[in-house]
Coordinates of C-alpha atoms in Angstrom, one line a residue:
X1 CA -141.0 132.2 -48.3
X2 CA -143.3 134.0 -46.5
X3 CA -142.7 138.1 -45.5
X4 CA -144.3 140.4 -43.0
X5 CA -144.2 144.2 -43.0
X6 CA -145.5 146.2 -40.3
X7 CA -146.3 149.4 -39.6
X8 CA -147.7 152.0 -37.7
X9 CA -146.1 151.9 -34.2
X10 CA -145.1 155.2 -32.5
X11 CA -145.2 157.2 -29.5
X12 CA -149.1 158.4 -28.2
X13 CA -150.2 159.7 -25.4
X14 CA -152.0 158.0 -22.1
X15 CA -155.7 157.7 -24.2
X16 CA -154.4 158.0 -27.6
X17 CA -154.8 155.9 -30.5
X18 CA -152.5 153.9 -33.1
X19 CA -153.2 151.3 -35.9
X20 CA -150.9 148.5 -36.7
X21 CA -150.7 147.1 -40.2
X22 CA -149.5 144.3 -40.9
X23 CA -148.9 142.8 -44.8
X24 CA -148.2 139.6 -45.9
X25 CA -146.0 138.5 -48.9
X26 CA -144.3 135.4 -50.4
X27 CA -146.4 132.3 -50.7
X28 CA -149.2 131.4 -48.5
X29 CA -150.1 128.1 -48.6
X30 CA -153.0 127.9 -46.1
X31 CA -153.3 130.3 -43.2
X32 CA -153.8 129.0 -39.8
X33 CA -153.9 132.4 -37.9
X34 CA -152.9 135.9 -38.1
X35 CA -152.3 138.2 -35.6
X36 CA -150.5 140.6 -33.3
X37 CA -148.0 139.7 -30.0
X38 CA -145.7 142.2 -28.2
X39 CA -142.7 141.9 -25.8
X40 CA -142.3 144.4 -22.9
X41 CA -138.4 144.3 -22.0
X42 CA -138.0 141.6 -19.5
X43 CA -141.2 139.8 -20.5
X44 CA -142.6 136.9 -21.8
X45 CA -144.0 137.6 -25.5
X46 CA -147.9 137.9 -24.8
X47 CA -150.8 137.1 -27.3
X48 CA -152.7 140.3 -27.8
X49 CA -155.5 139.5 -30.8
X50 CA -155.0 136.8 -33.6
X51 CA -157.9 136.0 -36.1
X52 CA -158.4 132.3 -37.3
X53 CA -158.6 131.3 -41.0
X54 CA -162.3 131.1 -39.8
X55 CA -162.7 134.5 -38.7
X56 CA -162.5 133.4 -35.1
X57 CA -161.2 135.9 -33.0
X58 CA -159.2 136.1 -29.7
X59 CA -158.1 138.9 -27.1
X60 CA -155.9 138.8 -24.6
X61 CA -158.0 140.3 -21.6
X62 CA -156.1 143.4 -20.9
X63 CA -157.0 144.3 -24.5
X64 CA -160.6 143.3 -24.9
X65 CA -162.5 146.2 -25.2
X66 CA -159.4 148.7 -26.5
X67 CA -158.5 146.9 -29.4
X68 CA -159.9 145.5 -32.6
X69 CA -158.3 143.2 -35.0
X70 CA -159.3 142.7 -38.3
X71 CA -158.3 141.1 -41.8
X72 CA -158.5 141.7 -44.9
X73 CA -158.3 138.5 -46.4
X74 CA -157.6 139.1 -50.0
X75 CA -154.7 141.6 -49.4
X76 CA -153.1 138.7 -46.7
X77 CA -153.2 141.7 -44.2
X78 CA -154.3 142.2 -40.5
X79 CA -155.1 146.1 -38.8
X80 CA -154.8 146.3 -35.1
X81 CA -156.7 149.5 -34.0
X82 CA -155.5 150.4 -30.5
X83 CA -157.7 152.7 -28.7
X84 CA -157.6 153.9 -24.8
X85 CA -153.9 152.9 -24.7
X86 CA -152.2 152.5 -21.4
X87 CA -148.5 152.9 -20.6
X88 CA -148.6 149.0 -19.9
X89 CA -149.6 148.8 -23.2
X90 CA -145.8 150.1 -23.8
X91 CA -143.7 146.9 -26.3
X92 CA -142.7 146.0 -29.6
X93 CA -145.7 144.6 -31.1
X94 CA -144.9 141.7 -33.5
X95 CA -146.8 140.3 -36.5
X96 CA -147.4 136.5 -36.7
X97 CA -148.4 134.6 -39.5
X98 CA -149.1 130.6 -39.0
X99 CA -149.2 128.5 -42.4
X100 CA -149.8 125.1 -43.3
X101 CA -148.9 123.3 -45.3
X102 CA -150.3 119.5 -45.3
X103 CA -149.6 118.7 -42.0
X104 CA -147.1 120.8 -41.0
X105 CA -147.6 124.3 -39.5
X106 CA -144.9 127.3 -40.0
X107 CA -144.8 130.7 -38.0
X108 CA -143.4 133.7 -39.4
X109 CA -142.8 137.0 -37.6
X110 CA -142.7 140.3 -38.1
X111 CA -139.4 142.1 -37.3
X112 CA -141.3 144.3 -34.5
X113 CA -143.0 147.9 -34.3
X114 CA -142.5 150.2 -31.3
X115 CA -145.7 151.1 -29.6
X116 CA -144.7 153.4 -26.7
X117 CA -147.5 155.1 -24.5
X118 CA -146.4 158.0 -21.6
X119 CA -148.0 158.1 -18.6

């Protein structure tokens, strides 16, 4: 029911800067969260930002300070600005969308963006 389309990953430089988009599409019943996660190969999936229904929002620490998320509520869509990137910052960066619906919470995903930073 619910779609995800990201954009802007790519390859940048050790300092450089990218900007995620991510677009949601379907129906939205109510929105828990939005945000951004990202998977190094051989790693867990790690939080990086999400933004509450509030407009509570949540780093991870080794982005806090680099990255801002923000939302633009009316167009369902989330922007990660990634600044200062690091080669550890290297993974596919995935879009999550939590809904609700009565009691019952639903997760969608993102099919992934490359974000690749050289040393």
């Amino acid at each position: 029911q619910v779609q995800l389309m990201e954009s802007g990953g790519g390859l940048v430089q050790t300092g450089g800067s990218l900007r995620l988009s991510c677009a949601a599409s379907g129906r939205i019943f109510s929105m828990n969260a939005m945000g951004w996660y990202r998977q190094a190969p051989g790693n867990e999936r790690e939080l990086v930002a999400v933004i509450t229904s509030g407009g509570r929002l949540n780093y991870a620490d080794p982005v806090k300070g680099r990255f801002t998320l923000s939302r633009d509520n009316a167009k369902n869509t989330v922007y990660l600005q990634m600044n200062s990137l690091k080669p550890e910052d290297t993974a596919v960066y995935y879009c999550l969308l939590s809904d609700r619906l009565g009691s019952d919470s639903y997760d969608y995903w993102g099919q992934g963006t490359q974000v690749t930073v050289t040393s």
